mmCIF file of C-alpha atoms in Angstrom:
data_model
loop_
_atom_site.group_PDB
_atom_site.id
_atom_site.type_symbol
_atom_site.label_atom_id
_atom_site.label_comp_id
_atom_site.label_asym_id
_atom_site.label_seq_id
_atom_site.Cartn_x
_atom_site.Cartn_y
_atom_site.Cartn_z
ATOM 1 C CA MET A 1 -36.489 -1.096 13.195
ATOM 2 C CA LEU A 2 -34.530 -3.959 11.764
ATOM 3 C CA ARG A 3 -36.844 -4.251 8.801
ATOM 4 C CA ALA A 4 -36.614 -0.516 8.162
ATOM 5 C CA VAL A 5 -32.820 -0.632 8.365
ATOM 6 C CA THR A 6 -32.398 -3.682 6.149
ATOM 7 C CA SER A 7 -34.955 -2.532 3.591
ATOM 8 C CA ARG A 8 -33.238 0.834 3.298
ATOM 9 C CA PHE A 9 -29.851 -0.862 3.209
ATOM 10 C CA TYR A 10 -30.895 -3.105 0.348
ATOM 11 C CA ALA A 11 -32.650 -0.251 -1.417
ATOM 12 C CA ALA A 12 -29.552 1.930 -1.221
ATOM 13 C CA THR A 13 -27.048 -0.712 -2.245
ATOM 14 C CA SER A 14 -29.206 -2.240 -4.972
ATOM 15 C CA ALA A 15 -29.767 1.207 -6.472
ATOM 16 C CA ALA A 16 -26.021 1.783 -6.469
ATOM 17 C CA LEU A 17 -25.357 -1.661 -7.930
ATOM 18 C CA ARG A 18 -27.963 -1.190 -10.653
ATOM 19 C CA ALA A 19 -26.387 2.138 -11.584
ATOM 20 C CA ASN A 20 -22.963 0.517 -11.731
ATOM 21 C CA ILE A 21 -24.194 -2.383 -13.855
ATOM 22 C CA GLN A 22 -25.824 0.012 -16.318
ATOM 23 C CA ARG A 23 -22.569 1.917 -16.559
ATOM 24 C CA THR A 24 -20.552 -1.207 -17.237
ATOM 25 C CA CYS A 25 -22.999 -2.565 -19.821
ATOM 26 C CA ALA A 26 -22.819 0.674 -21.797
ATOM 27 C CA VAL A 27 -19.067 0.460 -22.382
ATOM 28 C CA GLN A 28 -18.158 -2.922 -23.785
ATOM 29 C CA ALA A 29 -14.610 -2.317 -24.933
ATOM 30 C CA VAL A 30 -13.168 -1.588 -21.500
ATOM 31 C CA ARG A 31 -13.664 -3.890 -18.495
ATOM 32 C CA TYR A 32 -14.613 -2.300 -15.162
ATOM 33 C CA SER A 33 -14.924 -4.144 -11.888
ATOM 34 C CA SER A 34 -18.287 -3.624 -10.237
ATOM 35 C CA HIS A 35 -16.650 -1.406 -7.598
ATOM 36 C CA VAL A 36 -15.336 1.836 -9.077
ATOM 37 C CA LYS A 37 -11.898 2.510 -7.569
ATOM 38 C CA GLU A 38 -11.703 5.833 -5.780
ATOM 39 C CA SER A 39 -8.600 7.941 -5.899
ATOM 40 C CA ASP A 40 -6.361 8.665 -2.910
ATOM 41 C CA GLU A 41 -7.637 12.207 -2.602
ATOM 42 C CA GLU A 42 -11.236 11.027 -2.523
ATOM 43 C CA PHE A 43 -10.359 8.471 0.124
ATOM 44 C CA ASP A 44 -8.602 11.113 2.246
ATOM 45 C CA ALA A 45 -11.399 13.601 1.761
ATOM 46 C CA ARG A 46 -14.027 11.053 2.726
ATOM 47 C CA TYR A 47 -12.380 10.174 6.006
ATOM 48 C CA GLU A 48 -11.523 13.757 6.823
ATOM 49 C CA ALA A 49 -15.106 14.800 6.218
ATOM 50 C CA ALA A 50 -16.399 11.930 8.335
ATOM 51 C CA PHE A 51 -14.165 12.890 11.259
ATOM 52 C CA ASN A 52 -14.931 16.583 10.914
ATOM 53 C CA ASP A 53 -18.674 16.056 10.754
ATOM 54 C CA PRO A 54 -20.057 17.356 14.079
ATOM 55 C CA ASN A 55 -22.689 14.618 14.060
ATOM 56 C CA THR A 56 -20.182 11.768 14.346
ATOM 57 C CA ASP A 57 -20.203 10.545 17.927
ATOM 58 C CA GLY A 58 -17.740 8.385 19.790
ATOM 59 C CA TRP A 59 -19.277 5.212 18.421
ATOM 60 C CA LEU A 60 -18.721 6.186 14.796
ATOM 61 C CA ILE A 61 -15.293 7.694 15.469
ATOM 62 C CA ARG A 62 -14.124 4.380 16.873
ATOM 63 C CA LYS A 63 -15.574 2.565 13.883
ATOM 64 C CA LEU A 64 -13.861 4.957 11.467
ATOM 65 C CA MET A 65 -10.559 4.562 13.248
ATOM 66 C CA ASN A 66 -10.845 0.775 13.307
ATOM 67 C CA ASP A 67 -11.626 0.747 9.585
ATOM 68 C CA LEU A 68 -8.824 3.153 8.746
ATOM 69 C CA HIS A 69 -6.490 0.977 10.764
ATOM 70 C CA GLY A 70 -7.439 -1.957 8.573
ATOM 71 C CA TYR A 71 -6.194 -0.394 5.346
ATOM 72 C CA ASP A 72 -2.621 -0.966 4.239
ATOM 73 C CA LEU A 73 -1.554 2.663 4.617
ATOM 74 C CA VAL A 74 -0.417 5.275 7.092
ATOM 75 C CA PRO A 75 -3.159 7.898 7.160
ATOM 76 C CA GLU A 76 -2.389 11.382 5.904
ATOM 77 C CA PRO A 77 -1.650 13.941 8.622
ATOM 78 C CA LYS A 78 -4.798 15.860 7.766
ATOM 79 C CA ILE A 79 -6.921 12.792 8.511
ATOM 80 C CA ILE A 80 -5.126 12.319 11.824
ATOM 81 C CA ILE A 81 -5.623 15.976 12.688
ATOM 82 C CA ALA A 82 -9.317 15.612 11.960
ATOM 83 C CA ALA A 83 -9.398 12.470 14.128
ATOM 84 C CA MET A 84 -7.710 14.282 17.027
ATOM 85 C CA LYS A 85 -10.205 17.108 16.797
ATOM 86 C CA ALA A 86 -13.005 14.561 16.749
ATOM 87 C CA CYS A 87 -11.622 13.014 19.949
ATOM 88 C CA ARG A 88 -11.585 16.480 21.509
ATOM 89 C CA ARG A 89 -15.165 17.003 20.444
ATOM 90 C CA VAL A 90 -16.366 13.870 22.221
ATOM 91 C CA ASN A 91 -14.093 14.533 25.223
ATOM 92 C CA ASP A 92 -12.177 11.261 25.023
ATOM 93 C CA TYR A 93 -8.498 11.664 25.770
ATOM 94 C CA ALA A 94 -7.649 7.959 25.875
ATOM 95 C CA MET A 95 -8.969 7.485 22.342
ATOM 96 C CA ALA A 96 -6.551 10.105 20.991
ATOM 97 C CA VAL A 97 -3.493 8.549 22.620
ATOM 98 C CA ARG A 98 -4.578 5.070 21.554
ATOM 99 C CA TYR A 99 -4.918 6.203 17.957
ATOM 100 C CA LEU A 100 -1.448 7.741 17.989
ATOM 101 C CA GLU A 101 -0.091 4.395 19.169
ATOM 102 C CA ALA A 102 -2.016 2.698 16.379
ATOM 103 C CA ILE A 103 -0.408 5.033 13.826
ATOM 104 C CA LYS A 104 3.006 4.106 15.162
ATOM 105 C CA LEU A 105 2.089 0.476 14.626
ATOM 106 C CA LYS A 106 1.068 1.259 11.047
ATOM 107 C CA CYS A 107 4.494 2.806 10.395
ATOM 108 C CA ASP A 108 6.007 -0.565 11.341
ATOM 109 C CA LYS A 109 9.507 -0.928 9.857
ATOM 110 C CA ASN A 110 9.673 2.668 8.643
ATOM 111 C CA LEU A 111 8.969 4.124 12.071
ATOM 112 C CA ASP A 112 12.189 6.198 12.212
ATOM 113 C CA LYS A 113 11.436 7.743 8.854
ATOM 114 C CA ILE A 114 7.722 8.359 9.146
ATOM 115 C CA TRP A 115 7.076 9.117 12.816
ATOM 116 C CA PRO A 116 9.303 12.208 13.207
ATOM 117 C CA TRP A 117 7.738 13.655 10.053
ATOM 118 C CA MET A 118 4.275 12.808 11.319
ATOM 119 C CA LEU A 119 4.967 14.472 14.662
ATOM 120 C CA GLN A 120 6.176 17.508 12.806
ATOM 121 C CA GLU A 121 2.957 17.664 10.800
ATOM 122 C CA ILE A 122 0.453 16.994 13.564
ATOM 123 C CA GLY A 123 2.561 18.503 16.376
ATOM 124 C CA PRO A 124 0.884 21.930 16.332
ATOM 125 C CA THR A 125 -2.572 20.358 16.586
ATOM 126 C CA LEU A 126 -1.482 18.093 19.432
ATOM 127 C CA LYS A 127 -0.057 21.056 21.301
ATOM 128 C CA GLU A 128 -3.148 23.121 20.695
ATOM 129 C CA LEU A 129 -5.460 20.373 21.967
ATOM 130 C CA GLY A 130 -3.134 19.335 24.778
ATOM 131 C CA ILE A 131 -2.729 15.722 23.636
ATOM 132 C CA ASP A 132 0.523 14.059 24.695
ATOM 133 C CA THR A 133 2.259 11.690 22.361
ATOM 134 C CA PRO A 134 2.796 8.148 23.683
ATOM 135 C CA GLU A 135 6.485 8.960 24.231
ATOM 136 C CA GLU A 136 5.661 11.889 26.483
ATOM 137 C CA LEU A 137 3.365 9.713 28.566
ATOM 138 C CA GLY A 138 6.002 7.027 28.767
ATOM 139 C CA TYR A 139 3.907 4.559 26.806
ATOM 140 C CA ASP A 140 6.499 3.799 24.163
ATOM 141 C CA LYS A 141 8.061 1.418 26.681
ATOM 142 C CA PRO A 142 6.041 -1.163 28.595
ATOM 143 C CA GLU A 143 4.856 0.146 31.933
ATOM 144 C CA LEU A 144 2.752 -2.607 33.466
ATOM 145 C CA ALA A 145 3.482 -6.259 33.008
ATOM 146 C CA LYS A 146 0.541 -8.616 32.789
ATOM 147 C CA VAL A 147 0.431 -12.319 32.174
ATOM 148 C CA ASN A 148 -0.831 -13.047 28.692
ATOM 149 C CA VAL A 149 -4.323 -14.506 29.046
ATOM 150 C CA PHE A 150 -3.349 -17.358 26.758
ATOM 151 C CA ASP A 151 -0.598 -18.377 29.180
ATOM 152 C CA ILE A 152 -2.879 -18.720 32.188
ATOM 153 C CA HIS A 153 -3.669 -22.389 32.661
ATOM 154 C CA MET B 1 -35.459 6.181 15.530
ATOM 155 C CA ASN B 2 -35.979 6.635 11.802
ATOM 156 C CA GLU B 3 -33.219 9.223 11.450
ATOM 157 C CA MET B 4 -30.934 6.941 13.375
ATOM 158 C CA ALA B 5 -31.680 4.191 10.901
ATOM 159 C CA ASN B 6 -31.087 6.554 7.988
ATOM 160 C CA HIS B 7 -27.897 7.833 9.550
ATOM 161 C CA LEU B 8 -26.663 4.296 10.171
ATOM 162 C CA VAL B 9 -27.450 3.150 6.633
ATOM 163 C CA LYS B 10 -25.954 6.249 4.982
ATOM 164 C CA HIS B 11 -22.746 5.714 6.870
ATOM 165 C CA MET B 12 -22.713 1.984 6.207
ATOM 166 C CA VAL B 13 -23.037 2.522 2.463
ATOM 167 C CA ARG B 14 -20.815 5.582 2.182
ATOM 168 C CA VAL B 15 -18.042 5.237 4.691
ATOM 169 C CA ALA B 16 -16.745 1.692 4.655
ATOM 170 C CA PRO B 17 -16.522 -0.162 1.345
ATOM 171 C CA ARG B 18 -15.718 -3.426 3.072
ATOM 172 C CA MET B 19 -18.893 -3.396 5.144
ATOM 173 C CA SER B 20 -20.760 -6.641 5.451
ATOM 174 C CA VAL B 21 -24.388 -7.190 6.307
ATOM 175 C CA ARG B 22 -23.443 -8.199 9.837
ATOM 176 C CA CYS B 23 -23.847 -4.557 10.879
ATOM 177 C CA ALA B 24 -27.519 -4.752 10.142
ATOM 178 C CA SER B 25 -28.006 -7.778 12.369
ATOM 179 C CA SER B 26 -30.291 -7.539 15.320
ATOM 180 C CA SER B 27 -27.548 -8.450 17.780
ATOM 181 C CA THR B 28 -25.764 -5.083 17.304
ATOM 182 C CA PRO B 29 -26.291 -3.015 20.455
ATOM 183 C CA ALA B 30 -27.776 0.386 19.736
ATOM 184 C CA ARG B 31 -25.675 3.420 20.551
ATOM 185 C CA PRO B 32 -25.874 4.508 24.176
ATOM 186 C CA ILE B 33 -26.970 7.976 25.161
ATOM 187 C CA LYS B 34 -23.986 10.317 25.047
ATOM 188 C CA SER B 35 -24.871 12.426 28.043
ATOM 189 C CA ASP B 36 -25.150 9.724 30.707
ATOM 190 C CA PRO B 37 -22.323 7.226 30.465
ATOM 191 C CA VAL B 38 -23.423 4.877 33.234
ATOM 192 C CA ALA B 39 -27.097 4.595 32.399
ATOM 193 C CA ILE B 40 -28.134 1.469 30.584
ATOM 194 C CA PRO B 41 -29.341 2.741 27.225
ATOM 195 C CA GLU B 42 -33.049 2.388 26.790
ATOM 196 C CA GLU B 43 -32.776 1.531 23.108
ATOM 197 C CA LEU B 44 -31.462 -1.934 23.956
ATOM 198 C CA PRO B 45 -34.136 -4.610 24.134
ATOM 199 C CA GLN B 46 -34.475 -6.255 27.518
ATOM 200 C CA GLU B 47 -33.184 -9.680 26.460
ATOM 201 C CA LEU B 48 -30.015 -8.073 25.127
ATOM 202 C CA LYS B 49 -29.532 -6.154 28.350
ATOM 203 C CA ASP B 50 -29.986 -9.344 30.356
ATOM 204 C CA SER B 51 -27.423 -11.175 28.258
ATOM 205 C CA ILE B 52 -24.832 -8.399 28.119
ATOM 206 C CA TYR B 53 -24.815 -6.578 31.405
ATOM 207 C CA PRO B 54 -24.170 -9.326 33.927
ATOM 208 C CA LYS B 55 -21.101 -10.262 31.912
ATOM 209 C CA ILE B 56 -19.530 -6.864 31.574
ATOM 210 C CA GLY B 57 -20.547 -5.357 34.886
ATOM 211 C CA LYS B 58 -20.786 -1.591 34.887
ATOM 212 C CA ARG B 59 -18.437 -1.062 31.961
ATOM 213 C CA GLU B 60 -19.590 1.399 29.366
ATOM 214 C CA ILE B 61 -20.312 0.206 25.827
ATOM 215 C CA VAL B 62 -18.561 2.681 23.552
ATOM 216 C CA GLY B 63 -18.411 1.202 20.104
ATOM 217 C CA PHE B 64 -19.008 -1.630 17.708
ATOM 218 C CA GLY B 65 -15.660 -3.322 18.210
ATOM 219 C CA TRP B 66 -14.803 -5.884 15.560
ATOM 220 C CA ASN B 67 -17.848 -8.115 15.611
ATOM 221 C CA GLY B 68 -20.511 -6.220 17.518
ATOM 222 C CA LEU B 69 -20.137 -8.192 20.729
ATOM 223 C CA PRO B 70 -19.409 -6.263 23.924
ATOM 224 C CA THR B 71 -16.057 -7.814 24.740
ATOM 225 C CA TYR B 72 -12.716 -6.306 25.596
ATOM 226 C CA VAL B 73 -9.538 -7.597 23.949
ATOM 227 C CA ASP B 74 -6.312 -5.749 23.182
ATOM 228 C CA ARG B 75 -5.753 -6.398 19.504
ATOM 229 C CA CYS B 76 -3.145 -4.651 17.432
ATOM 230 C CA GLU B 77 -5.349 -4.776 14.326
ATOM 231 C CA PHE B 78 -8.418 -3.341 16.088
ATOM 232 C CA PRO B 79 -7.244 -0.613 18.419
ATOM 233 C CA PHE B 80 -10.704 0.207 19.786
ATOM 234 C CA PRO B 81 -12.734 -2.514 21.473
ATOM 235 C CA SER B 82 -16.450 -2.158 22.038
ATOM 236 C CA ILE B 83 -16.329 -1.596 25.791
ATOM 237 C CA ARG B 84 -14.112 0.313 28.147
ATOM 238 C CA PHE B 85 -11.760 -1.718 30.277
ATOM 239 C CA LYS B 86 -12.537 -0.544 33.797
ATOM 240 C CA GLU B 87 -15.946 -0.269 35.390
ATOM 241 C CA THR B 88 -17.209 3.256 35.874
ATOM 242 C CA THR B 89 -16.444 4.331 39.427
ATOM 243 C CA PRO B 90 -16.972 7.748 41.022
ATOM 244 C CA GLU B 91 -13.248 8.534 40.671
ATOM 245 C CA ILE B 92 -13.334 7.745 36.995
ATOM 246 C CA LEU B 93 -16.510 9.778 36.589
ATOM 247 C CA ALA B 94 -14.769 12.714 38.224
ATOM 248 C CA LEU B 95 -11.887 12.316 35.777
ATOM 249 C CA ARG B 96 -14.343 12.239 32.907
ATOM 250 C CA GLU B 97 -15.764 15.537 34.086
ATOM 251 C CA LYS B 98 -12.274 16.993 34.119
ATOM 252 C CA GLU B 99 -11.719 15.536 30.668
ATOM 253 C CA LYS B 100 -14.507 17.707 29.326
ATOM 254 C CA GLY B 101 -12.453 20.786 30.155
ATOM 255 C CA ASP B 102 -9.039 21.801 28.886
ATOM 256 C CA TRP B 103 -6.763 18.812 28.413
ATOM 257 C CA LYS B 104 -3.685 20.889 29.141
ATOM 258 C CA LYS B 105 -4.876 21.091 32.738
ATOM 259 C CA LEU B 106 -4.729 17.319 33.209
ATOM 260 C CA SER B 107 -1.641 16.010 34.954
ATOM 261 C CA VAL B 108 0.342 13.099 33.544
ATOM 262 C CA GLU B 109 -1.064 10.730 36.193
ATOM 263 C CA GLU B 110 -4.606 11.744 35.310
ATOM 264 C CA LYS B 111 -3.939 11.222 31.632
ATOM 265 C CA LYS B 112 -2.509 7.794 32.374
ATOM 266 C CA ALA B 113 -5.487 7.001 34.601
ATOM 267 C CA LEU B 114 -7.848 7.981 31.788
ATOM 268 C CA TYR B 115 -5.980 5.760 29.380
ATOM 269 C CA ARG B 116 -5.968 2.808 31.768
ATOM 270 C CA SER B 117 -9.667 3.222 32.471
ATOM 271 C CA SER B 118 -10.426 2.722 28.797
ATOM 272 C CA PHE B 119 -7.689 0.269 27.869
ATOM 273 C CA CYS B 120 -5.970 -2.605 29.602
ATOM 274 C CA GLN B 121 -2.515 -2.519 28.079
ATOM 275 C CA THR B 122 -0.668 -0.121 25.838
ATOM 276 C CA PHE B 123 0.539 -1.206 22.414
ATOM 277 C CA ALA B 124 4.077 -1.408 23.782
ATOM 278 C CA GLU B 125 2.917 -3.833 26.454
ATOM 279 C CA PHE B 126 0.764 -6.275 24.564
ATOM 280 C CA ASP B 127 2.396 -6.021 21.153
ATOM 281 C CA ASP B 128 6.122 -5.423 21.474
ATOM 282 C CA ALA B 129 7.020 -6.394 25.007
ATOM 283 C CA PRO B 130 9.317 -9.405 25.306
ATOM 284 C CA THR B 131 7.454 -12.349 26.768
ATOM 285 C CA GLY B 132 10.394 -14.553 27.603
ATOM 286 C CA GLU B 133 8.733 -17.256 25.561
ATOM 287 C CA TRP B 134 12.046 -18.163 23.977
ATOM 288 C CA LYS B 135 13.177 -19.656 27.289
ATOM 289 C CA SER B 136 10.307 -22.140 27.409
ATOM 290 C CA ILE B 137 10.775 -22.959 23.742
ATOM 291 C CA ILE B 138 14.482 -23.756 24.092
ATOM 292 C CA GLY B 139 13.906 -25.585 27.360
ATOM 293 C CA LEU B 140 11.164 -27.796 25.968
ATOM 294 C CA ALA B 141 13.130 -28.463 22.794
ATOM 295 C CA LEU B 142 16.183 -29.568 24.768
ATOM 296 C CA MET B 143 14.037 -31.714 27.036
ATOM 297 C CA GLY B 144 12.566 -33.351 23.975
ATOM 298 C CA ILE B 145 16.020 -34.074 22.612
ATOM 299 C CA VAL B 146 17.085 -35.591 25.920
ATOM 300 C CA VAL B 147 14.046 -37.842 26.123
ATOM 301 C CA THR B 148 14.728 -38.962 22.560
ATOM 302 C CA GLY B 149 18.276 -39.770 23.631
ATOM 303 C CA TRP B 150 16.972 -41.949 26.467
ATOM 304 C CA CYS B 151 14.700 -43.767 24.057
ATOM 305 C CA LEU B 152 17.618 -44.445 21.721
ATOM 306 C CA ILE B 153 19.771 -45.803 24.546
ATOM 307 C CA ALA B 154 16.940 -47.982 25.810
ATOM 308 C CA VAL B 155 16.292 -49.436 22.367
ATOM 309 C CA HIS B 156 20.003 -50.017 21.860
ATOM 310 C CA GLN B 157 20.275 -51.867 25.162
ATOM 311 C CA MET B 158 17.112 -53.868 24.946
ATOM 312 C CA ALA B 159 16.375 -54.475 21.303
ATOM 313 C CA TYR B 160 19.559 -54.512 19.243
ATOM 314 C CA ASP B 161 21.867 -57.587 19.050
ATOM 315 C CA ARG B 162 25.350 -57.166 20.444
ATOM 316 C CA LEU B 163 28.015 -56.299 17.898
ATOM 317 C CA PRO B 164 29.624 -59.366 16.289
ATOM 318 C CA VAL B 165 33.152 -60.430 17.261
ATOM 319 C CA THR B 166 34.412 -59.700 13.770
ATOM 320 C CA ILE B 167 34.396 -55.984 14.579
ATOM 321 C CA THR B 168 37.054 -56.141 17.316
ATOM 322 C CA GLU B 169 40.593 -55.005 16.558
ATOM 323 C CA GLU B 170 42.194 -58.405 17.303
ATOM 324 C CA TRP B 171 39.944 -60.128 14.808
ATOM 325 C CA LYS B 172 40.668 -57.513 12.158
ATOM 326 C CA GLU B 173 44.425 -57.797 12.635
ATOM 327 C CA LYS B 174 44.210 -61.585 12.428
ATOM 328 C CA MET B 175 42.159 -61.206 9.248
ATOM 329 C CA VAL B 176 44.803 -58.993 7.618
ATOM 330 C CA GLU B 177 47.533 -61.471 8.654
ATOM 331 C CA HIS B 178 45.617 -64.301 7.003
ATOM 332 C CA MET B 179 45.107 -62.242 3.858
ATOM 333 C CA VAL B 180 48.791 -61.470 3.609
ATOM 334 C CA ARG B 181 49.800 -65.118 4.258
ATOM 335 C CA GLN B 182 47.459 -66.232 1.487
ATOM 336 C CA GLY B 183 48.878 -63.560 -0.826
ATOM 337 C CA GLN B 184 45.468 -61.946 -1.539
ATOM 338 C CA ASN B 185 45.381 -58.977 -3.947
ATOM 339 C CA PRO B 186 49.133 -59.057 -4.752
ATOM 340 C CA LEU B 187 49.056 -56.427 -7.470
ATOM 341 C CA GLN B 188 47.156 -53.512 -5.960
ATOM 342 C CA GLY B 189 45.755 -54.680 -2.605
ATOM 343 C CA VAL B 190 47.050 -55.644 0.804
ATOM 344 C CA SER B 191 49.741 -58.136 -0.279
ATOM 345 C CA SER B 192 51.302 -55.577 -2.568
ATOM 346 C CA ILE B 193 52.285 -53.409 0.372
ATOM 347 C CA TRP B 194 53.703 -56.291 2.485
ATOM 348 C CA ASP B 195 57.402 -56.773 2.259
ATOM 349 C CA TYR B 196 57.725 -60.587 2.078
ATOM 350 C CA GLU B 197 61.561 -60.596 2.321
ATOM 351 C CA ASN B 198 61.711 -58.655 5.536
ATOM 352 C CA ASN B 199 58.357 -59.747 7.030
ATOM 353 C CA ARG B 200 57.015 -56.309 7.569
ATOM 354 C CA TRP B 201 54.945 -53.620 5.856
ATOM 355 C CA LYS B 202 56.736 -51.943 2.962
ATOM 356 C CA LYS B 203 58.198 -48.552 3.848
#
């Protein structure tokens, strides 16, 4: 299985790389990096499609959310709506609330500006699916106190 | 098995541009069967099962996490670890059954219980909550300063010579008297401000 996976992986990526290299060699006046930059709409559409795909299971949803969390951006409301629906599809309530908390973290210093707008945009979907925001659950303030594992000696 | 490999590769190439080859390593656990959350997935090779399951107990593996290992850590940059936090008990299984229905029917306690079964602490608790660390920092800093003070006093007492007698006030006054009697610096210095007629400092 590993050999099949890696051989297909290398086949796929090397084909893509070869295509890219041929493209860059053809145009000599302009310099392209080997990775063609995708636009914001393509980025949004890709993630929305991935979340909306009925074949994505909990494993891939978590991976998508972790990856999206790694980018330096607050995801568009339509991506978040797709993510919430994906959580509903795999019947995982905790994942939805956790992701909303993660979005709040992404807003960081601009939380007062972005979060009310975000709630306004995704509010109808949250109500329709029955997902509570972290504030409604009381999770915007600390509830349980635990000793930090790094402080246990 | 083959479609799973295809599926995995298609997603690896298409979805995440910052993918590394680590996802194709043999230590990545295969995805568990969706329908039966407690069953040990049969796609895992036996040696992997032996190494993973004693360590994590009956907790369900739900994702890749950040490095493919089945560990649980609350990290603000990776909101979803690879395993759930609590072991699957009959109560939690009952909640999971309820979760498959309408979420509006769940009470707030049940929602919180579902959250806590998957995650240890909320973002507010592990990320933003005050730790009181500033107290230990200030305390240790002040203790350090005090110990340094003791060291300085000890060195002063034990190592340094005593101050010479020329620093005392009597000696200094005697010195000035001698300078005036000798008429030192009569134009701009100490003798210029001594009134020799009246034997006192000039007004």
